XYZ file of C-alpha atoms in Angstrom:
754
model
C 124.600 129.296 76.519
C 127.619 126.993 76.247
C 126.056 124.233 78.391
C 126.725 120.606 77.440
C 125.592 121.047 73.824
C 122.085 119.585 74.249
C 118.935 121.479 73.249
C 117.273 120.532 76.566
C 120.076 122.041 78.658
C 120.265 125.208 76.552
C 116.493 125.709 76.676
C 116.421 125.313 80.417
C 119.375 127.706 80.872
C 117.792 130.299 78.579
C 114.457 130.184 80.428
C 116.169 130.570 83.810
C 118.293 133.408 82.370
C 115.128 135.179 81.257
C 113.581 134.678 84.703
C 110.533 132.854 83.327
C 108.551 129.957 84.724
C 107.337 127.216 82.405
C 103.835 128.687 82.615
C 105.061 132.176 81.713
C 107.101 130.871 78.761
C 104.108 128.836 77.565
C 101.883 131.915 77.615
C 104.462 134.042 75.798
C 105.299 131.458 73.099
C 101.973 129.731 72.564
C 103.641 126.346 73.233
C 102.000 124.134 75.866
C 103.542 123.643 79.315
C 103.636 119.882 78.690
C 105.549 120.302 75.439
C 108.033 122.698 77.021
C 108.512 120.331 79.949
C 109.214 117.408 77.583
C 111.795 119.510 75.747
C 113.584 120.492 78.962
C 113.666 116.870 80.145
C 115.104 115.710 76.822
C 111.991 113.745 75.887
C 111.315 115.906 72.836
C 114.735 116.410 71.303
C 113.761 117.899 67.907
C 110.733 120.219 67.952
C 109.419 121.770 64.730
C 111.131 124.922 63.455
C 108.077 127.159 63.936
C 107.863 125.962 67.567
C 111.535 126.742 68.113
C 111.163 130.210 66.563
C 108.181 130.974 68.803
C 110.157 129.939 71.895
C 113.214 131.970 70.780
C 110.988 135.027 70.279
C 109.450 134.589 73.738
C 112.941 134.283 75.253
C 114.061 137.389 73.287
C 117.043 135.507 71.863
C 119.042 137.262 69.151
C 122.276 136.949 67.221
C 124.584 134.016 67.900
C 122.541 132.826 70.866
C 119.431 132.537 68.674
C 121.365 130.762 65.886
C 122.778 128.215 68.389
C 119.343 127.621 69.861
C 117.756 126.884 66.449
C 120.733 124.755 65.358
C 120.555 122.537 68.425
C 116.862 121.935 67.824
C 117.602 121.030 64.171
C 120.356 118.637 65.357
C 117.817 116.908 67.538
C 115.514 116.389 64.560
C 118.415 114.956 62.579
C 119.302 112.254 65.113
C 119.721 108.703 63.718
C 116.569 106.942 62.527
C 117.005 104.152 65.058
C 116.517 106.729 67.871
C 112.894 107.534 67.184
C 110.907 109.015 70.057
C 109.151 106.402 72.205
C 106.780 108.216 74.554
C 105.098 106.106 77.232
C 107.567 103.235 77.283
C 108.896 102.430 80.777
C 106.876 105.319 82.124
C 107.204 106.026 85.839
C 104.116 105.071 87.898
C 102.264 107.850 89.645
C 103.347 108.915 93.133
C 100.713 108.441 95.831
C 99.120 111.656 97.043
C 99.299 110.867 100.753
C 102.996 109.956 100.788
C 104.264 110.516 104.329
C 107.615 110.527 106.102
C 110.855 109.014 104.789
C 112.432 112.478 104.767
C 115.888 111.178 105.684
C 115.703 108.463 103.026
C 114.626 110.922 100.320
C 117.407 113.275 101.324
C 119.878 110.385 101.014
C 118.749 109.684 97.445
C 118.819 113.358 96.442
C 122.290 113.832 97.890
C 123.485 110.739 96.050
C 122.281 112.171 92.736
C 123.756 115.605 93.486
C 127.165 114.061 94.180
C 127.141 111.692 91.204
C 129.346 113.916 89.061
C 131.964 114.119 91.815
C 131.837 110.417 92.732
C 134.868 109.185 90.844
C 135.041 105.414 90.708
C 131.433 104.861 91.737
C 129.004 102.984 89.571
C 126.080 105.386 89.722
C 123.959 102.674 91.349
C 121.854 102.945 94.507
C 120.181 99.873 96.007
C 117.187 100.266 98.321
C 116.585 96.996 100.158
C 114.206 95.907 102.875
C 111.458 93.546 103.861
C 108.120 93.162 102.128
C 105.671 95.950 102.811
C 108.188 98.617 103.828
C 107.429 100.901 100.872
C 110.609 100.513 98.796
C 108.789 101.024 95.497
C 106.757 103.927 96.851
C 109.928 105.633 98.046
C 111.811 105.082 94.775
C 108.894 106.359 92.682
C 108.478 109.400 94.914
C 112.151 110.231 94.606
C 112.170 109.669 90.840
C 109.255 112.060 90.310
C 111.014 114.758 92.286
C 114.224 114.177 90.315
C 112.686 114.456 86.829
C 114.063 117.918 86.180
C 117.599 116.711 86.890
C 117.418 113.991 84.221
C 116.595 115.650 80.882
C 117.391 112.391 79.100
C 114.395 110.742 80.772
C 113.281 108.790 83.806
C 112.478 105.146 83.024
C 110.915 102.471 85.229
C 110.889 98.677 84.859
C 109.242 96.188 87.222
C 111.710 93.290 87.313
C 109.138 90.971 89.015
C 111.917 89.601 91.223
C 109.620 87.938 93.753
C 107.405 86.323 91.136
C 107.920 82.878 89.681
C 109.178 84.421 86.439
C 111.491 87.410 86.949
C 112.191 89.521 83.876
C 115.629 88.604 82.540
C 118.256 91.291 82.162
C 118.183 91.106 78.359
C 114.472 91.944 78.275
C 114.951 94.772 80.791
C 117.692 96.209 78.582
C 115.479 95.929 75.497
C 112.638 97.770 77.216
C 114.878 100.596 78.381
C 116.563 100.851 74.969
C 113.166 101.165 73.285
C 112.224 103.843 75.803
C 115.458 105.629 74.939
C 114.466 105.584 71.258
C 116.334 102.549 69.865
C 114.460 100.515 67.281
C 114.467 97.071 65.613
C 117.890 95.919 64.389
C 119.543 98.654 66.432
C 118.734 96.685 69.603
C 121.442 93.952 69.523
C 120.509 90.336 70.174
C 123.704 89.597 72.102
C 123.358 90.529 75.790
C 126.833 92.071 76.055
C 126.306 94.176 72.928
C 122.863 95.197 74.150
C 124.377 96.309 77.456
C 127.066 98.217 75.531
C 124.473 100.089 73.469
C 122.587 100.891 76.674
C 125.707 102.318 78.344
C 126.507 104.326 75.204
C 123.113 106.021 75.259
C 123.321 106.664 79.003
C 126.747 108.244 78.550
C 125.338 110.655 75.952
C 122.389 111.696 78.128
C 121.550 112.197 81.772
C 119.042 109.412 82.468
C 117.523 107.914 85.626
C 116.633 104.218 85.362
C 114.559 102.652 88.142
C 114.572 98.839 88.369
C 111.930 97.780 90.859
C 111.849 94.436 92.713
C 115.157 93.062 91.473
C 115.692 89.342 92.028
C 119.479 89.093 91.934
C 122.758 90.754 91.120
C 122.855 88.981 87.738
C 119.524 90.541 86.777
C 120.815 94.045 87.572
C 124.517 93.963 86.677
C 124.113 94.584 82.889
C 122.073 97.703 83.755
C 124.914 99.359 85.667
C 125.776 102.640 83.861
C 129.271 103.350 82.633
C 130.786 106.816 82.475
C 128.520 109.834 82.554
C 125.922 111.319 84.848
C 123.158 108.734 84.515
C 121.893 106.935 87.607
C 120.459 103.485 88.304
C 118.088 103.141 91.276
C 117.274 99.559 92.282
C 114.774 98.250 94.826
C 114.971 94.691 96.090
C 114.058 92.556 99.056
C 117.537 91.114 98.733
C 120.668 92.985 99.796
C 122.304 92.375 96.377
C 125.591 92.228 98.258
C 127.439 90.976 95.171
C 127.176 94.372 93.452
C 130.383 96.327 93.990
C 130.788 100.071 94.340
C 127.090 100.756 94.892
C 125.437 102.967 97.495
C 123.039 101.146 99.822
C 119.968 102.150 101.780
C 118.332 99.473 103.912
C 114.775 100.486 104.710
C 113.311 99.874 108.156
C 109.830 100.350 109.636
C 108.431 103.866 109.832
C 108.901 105.752 113.107
C 105.730 105.896 115.210
C 105.113 109.598 114.515
C 105.336 109.138 110.740
C 103.156 106.023 110.907
C 100.548 107.948 112.897
C 100.671 110.767 110.322
C 100.253 108.315 107.430
C 97.199 106.737 109.032
C 95.736 110.175 109.671
C 96.188 111.116 106.014
C 94.607 107.900 104.754
C 91.543 108.142 106.996
C 91.167 111.923 106.616
C 88.136 111.483 104.328
C 86.191 109.604 107.004
C 83.479 111.549 108.751
C 84.458 112.577 112.266
C 87.889 112.679 113.849
C 89.527 109.454 114.982
C 90.492 109.244 118.636
C 94.227 109.854 118.987
C 94.650 107.048 121.507
C 92.909 104.568 119.196
C 95.174 105.520 116.292
C 98.200 105.158 118.581
C 97.049 101.656 119.540
C 96.626 100.797 115.858
C 100.124 102.074 115.036
C 101.574 99.921 117.838
C 99.911 96.806 116.450
C 101.220 97.389 112.924
C 104.857 97.980 113.841
C 105.513 100.791 111.378
C 104.984 98.590 108.292
C 103.643 100.959 105.580
C 101.760 98.198 103.735
C 99.961 97.204 106.930
C 99.209 100.848 107.738
C 97.760 101.403 104.277
C 95.632 98.268 104.445
C 94.331 99.224 107.884
C 93.570 102.739 106.670
C 91.824 101.471 103.535
C 89.680 99.126 105.620
C 88.592 102.012 107.802
C 87.821 104.221 104.794
C 85.804 101.462 103.101
C 83.864 100.716 106.295
C 82.696 104.099 107.588
C 80.508 102.408 110.199
C 83.624 101.069 111.954
C 85.455 103.020 114.599
C 89.230 102.765 114.871
C 88.705 100.924 118.164
C 86.753 98.224 116.282
C 89.728 97.492 114.042
C 92.116 97.631 117.008
C 89.980 95.018 118.779
C 90.123 92.703 115.756
C 93.874 93.144 115.290
C 94.582 92.628 118.995
C 93.961 88.914 118.546
C 97.351 87.783 117.285
C 95.985 84.683 115.542
C 93.655 86.852 113.426
C 95.921 89.797 112.732
C 97.316 88.684 109.387
C 93.853 87.732 108.120
C 92.522 91.135 109.143
C 95.351 92.923 107.317
C 93.744 92.426 103.934
C 91.991 94.969 101.715
C 91.083 93.852 98.190
C 94.221 92.512 96.550
C 96.461 94.040 99.222
C 97.463 91.375 101.741
C 100.340 91.533 104.202
C 100.594 87.745 104.359
C 100.831 87.508 100.567
C 103.769 89.928 100.566
C 105.643 87.766 103.088
C 104.688 84.602 101.217
C 106.529 85.760 98.085
C 109.758 86.096 100.083
C 109.211 82.792 101.885
C 108.799 81.077 98.533
C 112.301 82.177 97.488
C 114.001 80.326 100.363
C 115.660 76.903 100.159
C 113.975 74.255 102.325
C 116.456 74.345 105.257
C 116.141 78.127 105.577
C 112.346 77.786 105.441
C 112.465 75.357 108.341
C 114.584 77.722 110.423
C 112.297 80.653 109.551
C 109.196 78.746 110.683
C 110.804 77.634 113.926
C 111.910 81.145 114.838
C 108.271 81.692 115.778
C 108.864 79.739 119.007
C 111.621 82.136 120.137
C 110.059 84.323 122.845
C 112.390 87.336 122.870
C 112.604 90.267 120.485
C 116.067 89.306 119.238
C 118.171 86.170 119.410
C 121.612 84.736 118.755
C 122.907 82.366 116.101
C 123.484 79.824 118.898
C 119.777 79.776 119.731
C 118.952 79.464 116.037
C 121.309 76.487 115.870
C 119.364 74.803 118.681
C 115.900 75.251 117.179
C 117.093 74.261 113.698
C 119.065 71.294 115.082
C 122.003 71.951 112.753
C 125.694 72.824 113.302
C 126.372 76.488 114.027
C 128.020 77.262 110.631
C 124.964 75.846 108.857
C 122.630 77.919 111.040
C 124.662 81.043 110.274
C 124.390 80.367 106.520
C 120.623 79.932 106.808
C 120.341 83.123 108.835
C 122.268 84.898 106.081
C 119.684 83.664 103.560
C 116.900 85.125 105.709
C 118.710 88.433 106.176
C 119.449 88.611 102.456
C 115.726 88.340 101.713
C 114.932 90.863 104.473
C 112.740 88.371 106.325
C 115.136 88.833 109.219
C 116.907 91.947 110.471
C 120.323 92.112 112.067
C 120.446 93.607 115.565
C 123.182 94.905 117.855
C 125.804 92.457 119.048
C 125.556 90.159 116.024
C 121.989 89.178 116.896
C 118.853 88.845 114.763
C 115.323 90.225 114.997
C 111.926 89.434 113.449
C 109.338 92.132 112.796
C 106.220 91.326 114.828
C 104.089 90.758 111.715
C 106.786 88.582 110.135
C 106.838 86.555 113.363
C 103.088 86.005 113.046
C 103.584 84.806 109.476
C 106.386 82.466 110.592
C 104.077 81.029 113.249
C 101.361 80.464 110.650
C 103.842 78.559 108.487
C 104.935 76.540 111.523
C 101.396 75.529 112.425
C 100.454 74.665 108.824
C 103.609 72.868 107.748
C 104.905 70.982 110.802
C 103.301 68.287 112.936
C 102.322 69.446 116.458
C 104.644 66.835 117.979
C 107.570 68.288 116.014
C 106.704 71.807 117.173
C 106.602 70.600 120.779
C 109.978 68.946 120.323
C 111.477 72.205 119.024
C 110.102 74.112 122.016
C 111.328 71.500 124.481
C 114.802 71.484 122.924
C 114.977 75.263 123.177
C 113.814 75.288 126.823
C 116.291 72.570 127.816
C 119.192 74.391 126.188
C 118.272 77.733 127.742
C 117.932 76.321 131.253
C 121.108 74.259 130.981
C 123.076 77.257 129.723
C 121.555 79.500 132.397
C 122.606 77.065 135.112
C 126.112 76.975 133.667
C 126.279 80.801 133.648
C 124.980 81.115 137.219
C 127.606 78.781 138.682
C 130.358 81.226 137.696
C 129.337 83.411 140.656
C 129.136 80.748 143.350
C 131.873 79.510 145.666
C 133.063 76.927 143.118
C 133.098 78.503 139.637
C 133.609 76.045 136.777
C 136.706 75.573 134.703
C 136.369 77.358 131.364
C 137.126 74.080 129.596
C 133.970 72.574 131.105
C 131.713 75.553 130.477
C 130.089 77.331 127.561
C 131.655 80.521 128.931
C 135.262 81.608 129.163
C 134.881 84.147 131.973
C 132.418 85.329 134.623
C 131.945 88.533 132.610
C 130.954 86.474 129.578
C 128.499 84.478 131.705
C 126.923 87.592 133.223
C 126.542 89.220 129.804
C 124.730 86.099 128.568
C 122.370 86.115 131.582
C 121.406 89.717 130.965
C 121.196 89.515 127.181
C 119.200 86.274 127.069
C 116.785 87.077 129.923
C 113.912 87.553 127.471
C 114.456 83.922 126.464
C 115.409 82.054 129.630
C 112.723 83.653 131.789
C 109.903 82.437 129.500
C 111.715 79.090 129.341
C 111.487 78.810 133.144
C 107.793 79.671 132.923
C 107.300 77.008 130.251
C 109.148 74.391 132.325
C 106.956 75.161 135.351
C 103.845 74.929 133.176
C 104.976 71.531 131.908
C 105.450 70.316 135.482
C 109.247 70.160 135.252
C 109.574 71.631 138.748
C 112.971 70.090 139.465
C 114.489 71.932 136.499
C 112.974 75.197 137.721
C 114.285 74.728 141.276
C 117.757 73.634 140.220
C 118.152 76.466 137.719
C 116.886 79.269 139.949
C 119.204 78.123 142.750
C 122.199 78.825 140.511
C 121.079 82.461 140.235
C 121.469 83.176 143.945
C 124.377 85.591 143.419
C 122.980 87.420 140.382
C 120.317 89.773 141.886
C 122.989 91.709 143.808
C 124.596 92.502 140.456
C 121.358 93.242 138.577
C 118.803 94.401 141.124
C 116.675 96.516 138.766
C 115.630 93.591 136.535
C 111.823 93.767 136.872
C 111.050 90.034 136.913
C 112.858 88.935 140.082
C 109.662 88.874 142.226
C 107.727 86.805 139.688
C 110.688 84.464 139.164
C 111.026 83.681 142.882
C 107.271 83.237 143.271
C 107.371 80.679 140.473
C 110.380 78.972 142.038
C 108.569 78.839 145.396
C 105.570 77.192 143.697
C 107.812 74.586 142.092
C 109.587 73.881 145.398
C 106.190 73.469 147.088
C 105.090 71.075 144.332
C 108.217 69.004 145.022
C 107.608 69.081 148.790
C 110.932 70.876 149.426
C 110.486 73.357 152.321
C 114.233 74.032 152.468
C 114.128 75.306 148.891
C 110.952 77.264 149.643
C 112.744 79.018 152.501
C 115.570 79.914 150.139
C 113.274 81.312 147.448
C 111.013 83.186 149.864
C 114.062 84.867 151.391
C 115.167 85.951 147.928
C 111.618 87.092 147.157
C 111.542 89.216 150.317
C 114.898 90.718 149.324
C 113.566 91.777 145.903
C 110.819 93.797 147.590
C 113.395 95.805 149.542
C 115.058 97.121 146.384
C 114.647 100.715 145.124
C 111.552 101.348 143.057
C 109.483 98.492 144.583
C 106.789 98.408 147.246
C 108.680 97.118 150.300
C 105.633 96.303 152.430
C 105.321 92.604 151.359
C 108.975 91.959 152.304
C 108.388 91.339 156.019
C 105.651 88.738 155.495
C 107.743 86.783 152.981
C 110.779 86.964 155.276
C 108.812 85.624 158.242
C 107.458 82.746 156.115
C 111.010 81.943 155.056
C 112.188 82.021 158.697
C 109.477 79.581 159.772
C 110.341 77.141 156.986
C 114.088 77.372 157.693
C 113.517 76.659 161.381
C 111.290 73.734 160.470
C 114.070 72.026 158.526
C 116.844 73.095 160.928
C 118.800 75.070 158.320
C 120.770 77.546 160.444
C 122.351 79.300 157.465
C 119.007 79.829 155.741
C 117.523 80.950 159.066
C 120.245 83.621 159.278
C 119.510 84.807 155.739
C 115.818 85.056 156.607
C 116.691 87.114 159.722
C 118.806 89.373 157.528
C 115.980 90.185 155.118
C 113.561 90.596 158.036
C 115.950 93.146 159.545
C 116.031 95.044 156.255
C 112.232 95.024 156.006
C 111.772 96.154 159.605
C 114.263 98.954 159.059
C 112.348 100.159 156.003
C 109.116 100.024 158.010
C 110.723 102.220 160.675
C 111.077 99.619 163.462
C 114.822 100.148 163.916
C 115.241 98.448 167.294
C 113.523 95.278 166.076
C 115.687 95.462 162.969
C 118.827 95.669 165.107
C 117.797 92.559 167.051
C 117.074 90.708 163.805
C 120.402 91.576 162.204
C 122.207 90.494 165.369
C 120.394 87.151 165.236
C 121.529 86.814 161.620
C 125.152 87.601 162.512
C 125.121 85.079 165.369
C 123.870 82.362 163.022
C 126.483 83.113 160.368
C 129.270 83.038 162.933
C 128.145 79.540 163.905
C 128.052 78.307 160.330
C 131.274 80.084 159.341
C 129.649 81.641 156.261
C 131.846 84.640 155.436
C 129.655 85.873 152.552
C 126.537 86.106 154.672
C 128.430 87.413 157.721
C 129.643 90.310 155.557
C 126.002 90.999 154.629
C 125.105 91.026 158.320
C 127.839 93.594 158.982
C 126.433 95.776 156.209
C 122.933 95.436 157.640
C 124.166 96.245 161.142
C 126.014 99.307 159.850
C 122.943 100.612 158.027
C 120.665 100.166 161.053
C 123.063 101.731 163.554
C 123.569 104.645 161.169
C 119.796 105.154 161.089
C 119.793 105.030 164.899
C 122.470 107.731 164.992
C 125.145 105.400 166.383
C 127.643 106.587 163.805
C 130.897 105.315 165.319
C 129.433 101.810 165.537
C 128.094 102.145 162.000
C 131.493 103.191 160.608
C 133.134 100.306 162.472
C 130.733 97.735 160.963
C 131.228 99.048 157.459
C 135.008 99.093 157.826
C 134.943 95.443 158.908
C 132.819 94.590 155.875
C 135.156 96.558 153.576
C 138.185 94.698 154.910
C 136.473 91.381 154.142
C 135.408 92.352 150.614
C 138.745 93.945 149.772
C 140.602 90.736 150.633
C 138.318 87.754 149.966
C 141.208 85.313 149.985
C 141.893 86.151 153.636
C 138.281 86.629 154.756
C 136.942 83.480 153.115
C 134.413 85.355 150.964
C 133.531 84.115 147.492
C 135.476 86.344 145.081
C 132.496 87.157 142.862
C 130.308 87.890 145.887
C 132.966 90.184 147.341
C 133.159 91.996 144.002
C 129.374 92.444 143.849
C 129.153 93.631 147.457
C 132.067 96.061 147.392
C 130.261 99.072 145.781
C 127.454 98.917 148.353
C 129.932 98.828 151.239
C 131.834 101.795 149.825
C 128.640 103.806 149.434
C 127.357 102.997 152.924
C 130.707 103.725 154.587
C 131.042 107.029 152.716
C 127.559 108.068 153.862
C 128.285 107.098 157.488
C 131.515 109.128 157.446
C 129.681 112.100 155.991
C 127.041 111.969 158.717
C 129.784 111.628 161.302
C 131.184 114.966 160.128
C 134.018 113.449 158.093
C 132.901 113.983 154.460
C 136.487 114.437 153.275
C 137.143 110.786 154.155
C 133.920 109.701 152.509
C 134.329 111.341 149.084
C 137.189 109.143 147.766
C 135.393 106.021 149.005
C 132.175 107.023 147.241
C 134.009 107.940 144.039
C 135.701 104.541 144.127
C 132.251 102.975 144.587
C 130.911 104.802 141.525
C 133.826 103.620 139.381
C 133.515 100.035 140.638
C 129.749 99.978 140.010
C 130.157 101.301 136.492
C 132.798 98.687 135.729
C 130.416 95.965 136.957
C 127.435 97.449 135.048
C 125.608 97.642 138.411
C 123.320 100.551 137.568
C 121.434 100.526 140.870
C 124.588 100.824 142.971
C 126.139 103.448 140.698
C 123.067 105.707 140.843
C 122.692 105.288 144.620
C 126.327 106.258 145.320
C 126.126 109.230 142.948
C 123.230 110.505 145.053
C 125.261 110.035 148.247
C 128.002 112.176 146.729
C 125.612 114.875 145.511
C 123.382 115.079 148.570
C 125.645 114.279 151.503
C 129.339 114.564 150.691
C 130.097 117.348 148.200
C 130.151 120.710 149.980
C 129.269 124.161 148.641
C 132.656 124.481 146.921
C 131.883 121.339 144.903
C 128.459 122.393 143.572
C 129.414 121.664 139.968
C 130.419 118.104 140.879
C 127.176 117.659 142.810
C 125.096 118.805 139.859
C 127.011 116.536 137.470
C 126.423 113.580 139.818
C 122.680 114.259 139.900
C 122.478 114.443 136.119
C 124.495 111.255 135.705
C 122.239 109.488 138.210
C 119.200 110.744 136.249
C 120.595 109.228 133.032
C 121.109 105.897 134.794
C 117.561 105.878 136.175
C 116.261 106.654 132.687
C 118.234 103.731 131.242
C 116.705 101.237 133.696
C 113.142 102.455 133.233
C 112.764 104.521 136.430
C 111.544 107.613 134.592
C 109.928 109.366 137.566
C 113.141 109.071 139.548
C 115.117 110.381 136.573
C 112.834 113.414 136.302
C 113.152 114.067 140.030
C 116.942 114.083 139.883
C 116.997 116.410 136.868
C 114.711 118.826 138.708
C 117.056 118.606 141.677
C 120.044 119.432 139.442
C 118.175 122.348 137.874
C 117.363 123.682 141.339
C 121.064 123.570 142.195
C 121.770 125.674 139.083
C 119.101 128.215 140.042
C 120.397 128.442 143.595
C 123.970 128.868 142.377
C 123.031 131.681 140.017
């Protein structure tokens, strides 16, 4: 029983050595379980002699071990007078009975405590941060209860009231903890530095866990940082407390859907009758994994047994009412957000409110700059304020994200605190910027790309990345412009996107976008633009994963409009999409006539880009007709044009976008012509080119050509790998049925090979 010299440690070691539980030792000694537990946790440092003798007898201690045991207990009774026992001070709140999930977070805290003794140079501080309502306090209290046995010197809790109007100052927090540790009267120094020194001295002599809940700032917490020893400080805060050095950090996010569903189930378990699983799933979706919202929703259901879960889902489905409905007694989601909002300086409040107009899930600092109407560095500082208070989350790529319920609160603030005309002005400014920037990005892929000095983008790759990343913003902006009657802006902007669908065919909103553009062109009385948009609309319906049947009707409408305005180039493009539609409908001879009409028109206009497309179309149709030599010839002509755009007259970006498709088609034609060895390197080049361009549709399609038509029986492993890679790509672009089909196909190859 050498231990660390404390009675608590020796008692605990002796009980474990005797193989007794607390209950068994209590029965043998006549000392209550509660009293024994307090002794082992260091909360009762000097028990009476007769109590100690009874425990020693029950443990069968004798000789030197018994003498040491009794002496340590006597030493505890003889501690200085200013360290009188103070039961109940800074007592830990109870842990909720239906605590659910957060297993990884609890494990993180437990591991941190286990490694404290080995963590040289660390401060013994862990900060749990996160937005309002995420359960930071609940998590910290749960962890502290489970860690009691590891802190015989005590577990102490102080609510720092950081989000209130009057946070507890660090001197008062220190005084409370010192009293809980047993210090009294004049032995609690008045000077803050001396008080902190006394606190660190006591924590060095014992193993203590201090929990500071809802900290307001680094200054409030810094004097509580332990010095040497094994004590631990656990802090919760809505702020990051980034100014604290050497601390371990855990930023809490929303609960995963499965844990949220489990929590709701536990809360409503006392209701009569089982809740429908689909209704609970709908409720979880509406609450976004926010534990406070889940608890309020569950409490409302428990307190209103006549309600079904579907009734609450119906009420919460109305976005304007959701925050009002998330209220149960003194628990209110909106009130939790309001406390954070109240901590912000006025400029950051204005930005927070205006973020409600942003349509997408996440956004950039540049977009924040536009809606706040401030320079970018100022916007970034204000965003930092919002992130620091956990009203805003950081997202991948240096972007920012609002929780859905926080967005609703921001919108409420916007409607209550800003004039409707000002809100409209913010929305209009955002729409104008998005459409202007989109037009700038689109022109990088046309025949006359801009000079980087005159553009917001430095390269075509930068422009394409912006188009893809910001689609959840610019697409609603186009919709808003059309709704406001700004049809010219819609038409002009969509025209700049002509070359983008070839590079990003799987984007799901192309059909709706071109329908809207057609409506705007019709409103302007511009049949030439209608022909252009209807041709593009027909093309979107010929892409994988879409119903191709509407394509022919849209193509024929486009052809009629193009003829009406005498636009030979647009007429050729309409013929081209008609040929594709007819081919998909099985009318190959009509398709061949149509693609020939397209090629004739492009030869007259001298349009190399579209003539290359006609060659591709001709090659695909003749391949389907079994005219393989002619098919290979067409594809080789197209490949020569795309491989050398400077000589062929093709737009460089268009040649780049078209090249993977040509390679895939030519490889397939060679395979069907009995020359797969020539096709494999072409297809593999097509896969690499597609991947480099982030053209998922082309990459998956060429992988299938390799697996199904080019790799022979000696290359079965390569074929299977191609199928699995194609399946992953389909999964990533939301074509889950196709992904499953390709995985089944790969599995069948494995079975056949075995």
